[in-house]
Coordinates of C-alpha atoms in Angstrom, one line a residue:
M3 CA -0.4 0.4 -0.3
T4 CA 1.3 3.9 -0.4
E5 CA 1.0 5.8 2.2
A6 CA 3.2 9.1 3.7
R7 CA 5.1 9.2 6.6
G8 CA 5.3 11.4 9.1
S9 CA 7.1 11.9 12.2
A10 CA 7.3 9.1 15.4
G11 CA 5.1 9.3 18.0
P12 CA 5.6 9.2 21.6
N13 CA 6.1 5.8 21.9
G14 CA 8.2 5.5 19.0
E15 CA 5.4 4.3 16.7
T16 CA 5.1 6.0 13.3
H17 CA 1.9 8.1 12.2
V18 CA 1.1 6.9 9.4
R19 CA -0.7 9.8 6.6
H20 CA -2.0 7.4 3.5
A21 CA -2.0 9.1 -0.1
P22 CA -5.3 9.7 -1.8
G23 CA -6.5 7.2 -3.1
S24 CA -4.5 4.8 -1.3
P25 CA -6.8 1.7 0.5
C26 CA -6.6 3.1 4.1
W27 CA -8.9 1.1 5.7
V28 CA -11.2 -2.1 5.4
S29 CA -14.2 -2.6 8.0
L30 CA -16.6 -5.9 7.7
M31 CA -20.3 -5.3 8.8
V32 CA -21.8 -8.4 10.5
H33 CA -25.1 -9.9 12.6
G34 CA -23.2 -11.5 15.2
M35 CA -20.7 -8.5 17.0
A36 CA -19.5 -11.1 19.3
A37 CA -18.8 -14.6 17.5
T38 CA -17.0 -12.4 15.1
Q39 CA -14.5 -10.6 17.1
E40 CA -14.1 -14.6 18.6
F41 CA -13.3 -15.6 15.2
Y42 CA -10.7 -12.5 13.6
G43 CA -8.7 -12.4 17.4
A44 CA -8.2 -16.1 17.4
L45 CA -7.5 -16.3 13.5
F46 CA -5.2 -13.0 13.4
G47 CA -4.2 -11.8 17.0
W48 CA -6.6 -8.8 16.8
E49 CA -7.6 -7.6 20.4
F50 CA -10.6 -4.6 19.9
V51 CA -11.9 -1.3 21.5
P52 CA -14.8 0.6 20.9
G53 CA -15.3 2.8 18.0
P54 CA -17.3 5.8 16.3
R55 CA -21.0 4.9 17.1
Q56 CA -22.5 6.8 13.9
L57 CA -23.4 4.0 11.9
G58 CA -24.4 1.5 14.8
P59 CA -21.9 -0.4 17.0
Y60 CA -18.4 -0.8 15.9
V61 CA -15.4 -2.0 17.3
R62 CA -11.9 -1.2 15.8
A63 CA -9.3 -4.3 15.5
L64 CA -5.8 -3.9 17.0
L65 CA -2.8 -5.5 16.8
D66 CA -0.2 -4.9 19.0
G67 CA -1.9 -1.9 20.1
H68 CA -1.7 -0.3 16.1
E69 CA -5.7 -0.3 14.0
V70 CA -5.7 -2.6 11.5
A71 CA -9.5 -3.0 10.5
G72 CA -13.1 -2.6 12.3
I73 CA -16.2 -4.2 12.4
G74 CA -19.1 -3.2 13.0
Q75 CA -23.2 -4.4 13.7
L76 CA -25.6 -4.7 10.7
P77 CA -28.7 -3.5 11.7
P78 CA -31.4 -6.2 12.0
D79 CA -33.8 -4.9 9.3
R80 CA -31.0 -4.6 6.5
H81 CA -30.2 -7.7 4.6
L82 CA -27.1 -6.6 3.6
P83 CA -24.4 -9.1 2.2
V84 CA -21.8 -9.2 4.8
A85 CA -18.7 -8.5 3.4
W86 CA -15.3 -6.9 3.6
T87 CA -15.3 -3.0 2.1
P88 CA -11.9 -1.1 1.4
Y89 CA -11.8 2.5 2.0
L90 CA -10.1 4.5 -0.4
A91 CA -8.4 8.3 0.9
S92 CA -9.2 11.2 0.5
D93 CA -8.3 14.8 1.7
D94 CA -12.1 15.5 0.9
V95 CA -14.7 13.6 1.0
D96 CA -17.4 15.2 -0.7
L97 CA -15.8 15.9 -3.4
T98 CA -14.7 12.5 -3.9
A99 CA -18.3 11.7 -3.5
E100 CA -20.0 14.0 -5.9
S101 CA -16.9 12.8 -8.3
V102 CA -18.2 8.7 -7.8
R103 CA -21.9 10.3 -8.8
L104 CA -21.0 12.5 -11.7
C105 CA -18.7 8.8 -13.3
G106 CA -21.5 6.9 -12.8
G107 CA -21.4 5.6 -9.1
T108 CA -23.6 5.8 -6.6
I109 CA -23.5 7.2 -2.7
G110 CA -25.6 5.0 0.0
V111 CA -24.2 6.3 3.4
G112 CA -23.0 10.0 3.5
P113 CA -21.1 11.7 3.3
V114 CA -21.1 11.5 7.6
D115 CA -18.7 12.5 10.2
A116 CA -17.3 9.7 12.6
D117 CA -17.3 11.4 15.8
E118 CA -13.7 13.0 16.0
A119 CA -12.3 10.0 13.7
G120 CA -13.1 11.6 10.0
R121 CA -16.0 11.5 7.7
L122 CA -16.6 8.9 5.2
V123 CA -19.1 7.6 2.8
I124 CA -19.9 4.0 1.4
G125 CA -21.0 4.2 -2.2
S126 CA -20.6 1.6 -5.2
D127 CA -18.9 1.8 -8.4
P128 CA -20.8 1.4 -11.9
S129 CA -20.7 -2.6 -11.9
G130 CA -22.4 -2.4 -8.3
A131 CA -18.8 -3.5 -6.0
V132 CA -18.7 -1.8 -2.7
F133 CA -16.2 0.3 -1.0
G134 CA -16.1 3.6 1.0
V135 CA -14.0 7.1 1.2
W136 CA -12.4 8.3 4.6
Q137 CA -11.2 11.8 4.8
A138 CA -9.0 11.5 7.7
A139 CA -9.0 12.8 11.3
A140 CA -8.5 12.1 14.5
H141 CA -8.3 9.0 13.0
R142 CA -5.7 7.7 10.1
G143 CA -6.5 4.7 9.5
T144 CA -4.8 1.4 9.0
A145 CA -1.4 2.1 11.5
V146 CA 0.7 -1.4 10.8
F147 CA 1.5 -3.1 7.6
G148 CA 3.8 -6.1 6.3
V149 CA 3.0 -8.5 9.4
P150 CA 1.0 -11.1 9.8
G151 CA -3.0 -10.5 11.2
T152 CA -2.7 -7.0 8.5
P153 CA -4.4 -6.1 5.3
A154 CA -1.6 -6.9 2.4
W155 CA -3.8 -6.5 -1.0
H156 CA -7.0 -5.6 -2.4
E157 CA -8.3 -6.6 -6.0
L158 CA -11.8 -6.2 -7.5
L159 CA -13.3 -8.8 -9.0
T160 CA -16.1 -8.0 -11.7
F161 CA -17.0 -8.9 -15.3
E162 CA -14.5 -6.3 -17.2
A163 CA -11.4 -4.7 -16.1
A164 CA -11.3 -1.4 -18.4
G165 CA -14.0 0.1 -18.4
V166 CA -14.7 -0.1 -14.4
A167 CA -10.3 1.0 -14.1
K168 CA -11.3 4.0 -15.7
F169 CA -13.8 5.0 -13.1
Y170 CA -11.3 4.4 -10.2
E171 CA -8.7 6.2 -12.4
T172 CA -11.7 9.4 -13.0
V173 CA -12.1 9.2 -9.5
F174 CA -8.8 8.7 -7.6
G175 CA -6.3 9.6 -9.7
Y176 CA -5.0 6.3 -10.3
E177 CA -2.7 5.5 -13.2
E178 CA -3.2 2.2 -14.8
E179 CA -1.0 0.0 -15.4
S180 CA -2.4 -3.1 -17.6
A181 CA -1.2 -6.8 -17.6
A182 CA 1.8 -7.8 -18.8
S183 CA 0.2 -11.0 -20.0
T184 CA -2.2 -10.4 -22.9
D185 CA -4.7 -13.2 -21.4
A186 CA -5.3 -11.6 -18.2
D187 CA -8.6 -8.8 -17.6
R188 CA -6.2 -7.2 -15.0
V189 CA -5.4 -4.2 -14.5
T190 CA -2.7 -2.8 -11.6
L191 CA -4.0 1.1 -10.0
R192 CA -0.9 2.9 -9.0
V193 CA -1.0 6.0 -7.0
G194 CA 2.8 7.5 -8.0
D195 CA 5.4 4.5 -8.7
R196 CA 3.3 2.8 -6.2
P197 CA 1.0 0.1 -6.8
V198 CA -1.9 -0.2 -5.0
A199 CA -4.8 -2.1 -5.6
A200 CA -5.8 -4.5 -9.4
I201 CA -9.1 -4.6 -11.1
H202 CA -9.7 -8.5 -11.8
G203 CA -12.5 -9.3 -14.8
V204 CA -13.3 -12.7 -14.6
G205 CA -16.2 -13.0 -16.6
T206 CA -18.9 -15.5 -16.1
E207 CA -16.3 -17.3 -13.2
L208 CA -17.5 -14.5 -11.0
P209 CA -19.8 -15.8 -8.5
R210 CA -23.6 -15.6 -9.1
D211 CA -24.9 -14.6 -5.2
R212 CA -21.9 -11.7 -5.1
G213 CA -21.5 -9.7 -8.7
P214 CA -18.6 -8.1 -9.1
H215 CA -16.8 -7.4 -4.7
W216 CA -13.3 -6.5 -3.7
I217 CA -11.9 -9.0 -2.1
T218 CA -8.9 -8.2 0.7
Y219 CA -5.5 -10.3 1.1
F220 CA -4.7 -10.2 4.7
Q221 CA -1.4 -11.7 5.6
V222 CA -0.5 -14.9 7.5
S223 CA 3.3 -16.5 8.7
D224 CA 1.8 -19.7 6.7
T225 CA -1.2 -20.1 4.9
D226 CA -1.7 -23.8 5.3
D227 CA -1.6 -23.7 9.4
A228 CA -3.9 -20.8 8.9
V229 CA -6.1 -22.8 7.0
T230 CA -6.3 -25.4 9.5
R231 CA -6.8 -22.2 12.5
L232 CA -9.3 -21.1 10.0
T233 CA -11.3 -24.0 9.5
D234 CA -11.4 -25.3 13.5
L235 CA -12.8 -22.1 14.1
G236 CA -16.3 -22.7 11.8
G237 CA -14.3 -21.3 8.7
H238 CA -14.7 -22.2 5.0
V239 CA -12.1 -22.2 2.5
L240 CA -13.3 -21.6 -0.8
K241 CA -10.1 -21.9 -3.3
P242 CA -7.5 -24.1 -1.5
P243 CA -3.8 -22.8 -0.5
H244 CA -1.7 -22.4 -4.0
D245 CA 1.7 -21.0 -4.5
T246 CA 1.6 -17.7 -7.0
P247 CA 4.7 -15.8 -7.8
Y248 CA 3.7 -13.6 -4.9
G249 CA 3.3 -15.8 -2.5
R250 CA 0.6 -18.8 -1.2
V251 CA -2.7 -17.9 -1.3
T252 CA -6.1 -19.2 -0.2
T253 CA -9.4 -17.9 -0.8
V254 CA -11.6 -17.8 2.2
S255 CA -14.7 -17.2 4.2
D256 CA -15.4 -16.5 7.8
P257 CA -18.4 -18.3 9.8
E258 CA -21.1 -15.7 8.1
G259 CA -20.0 -16.0 4.8
A260 CA -17.3 -12.7 4.3
R261 CA -14.9 -13.8 1.6
F262 CA -11.3 -12.7 2.0
S263 CA -7.7 -14.3 1.4
L264 CA -4.4 -15.2 3.3
L265 CA -1.6 -15.0 1.4
E266 CA 1.9 -16.2 2.8
P267 CA 3.9 -13.4 0.9
V268 CA 7.6 -14.4 -0.6
S269 CA 10.2 -11.9 0.2
H270 CA 11.0 -11.1 -3.2
S271 CA 7.9 -10.3 -4.6
P272 CA 8.0 -8.3 -7.2
S273 CA 4.3 -6.7 -6.9
P274 CA 1.8 -7.2 -4.1
S275 CA -0.9 -8.8 -6.6
P276 CA -1.0 -12.4 -5.8
S277 CA -3.5 -13.6 -7.5
H278 CA -2.0 -12.9 -11.1

């Protein structure tokens, strides 16, 4: 991920300012808050503290005291997909929301303030994939990367990449890097010279029950061990572990059906695009 680093804090930690367009946070809305916290706490070693409650009960997941993700409570009368949602950084969330609308996307929530933490919107691109936008105030976003239990990569699975890529490039100012392979419908989105996310057109292979959607890769130290732990905790394997040039990857779901991937990266990985 791309971020600009600021000065060190009183305990030696570095405060992160995420460059506009960079994935800066990932959040999961669920029906069972307690069970979900127990699952991810056991899987990734997360601990939880209360978070902003503008949209209902919400907790922030901490790894060794650093914020990495959020989990919120779905209203009982809302039948929404249980899914991990990436938030993309913005210096002006209201302006970004207007750009989303002008470029064919929709805004479902916001813009709204989340206490003193920041300002957000939740929208969808023209294909229907849901994403968030975050304008940081007190809460900068994910504070640690590159260790097990942290978000490692985000990829949009959609019908075809080119048209949707133009939407994200126009709204967030990404630069595009097409796949080197001519048979892969894939676009890597870059902020400056760094890849931050990918759009993968999979056509009819897209799950019919899910439609276009973003998937988050979480880093683990051993993919196979993590799969064993996940299944013991009630999760499910959707795509068995397999080796890629970027590391060992598997696609899984939690007990409520939220899909995500586990990535055991290789040290020489040339790019964080593990499913390529």
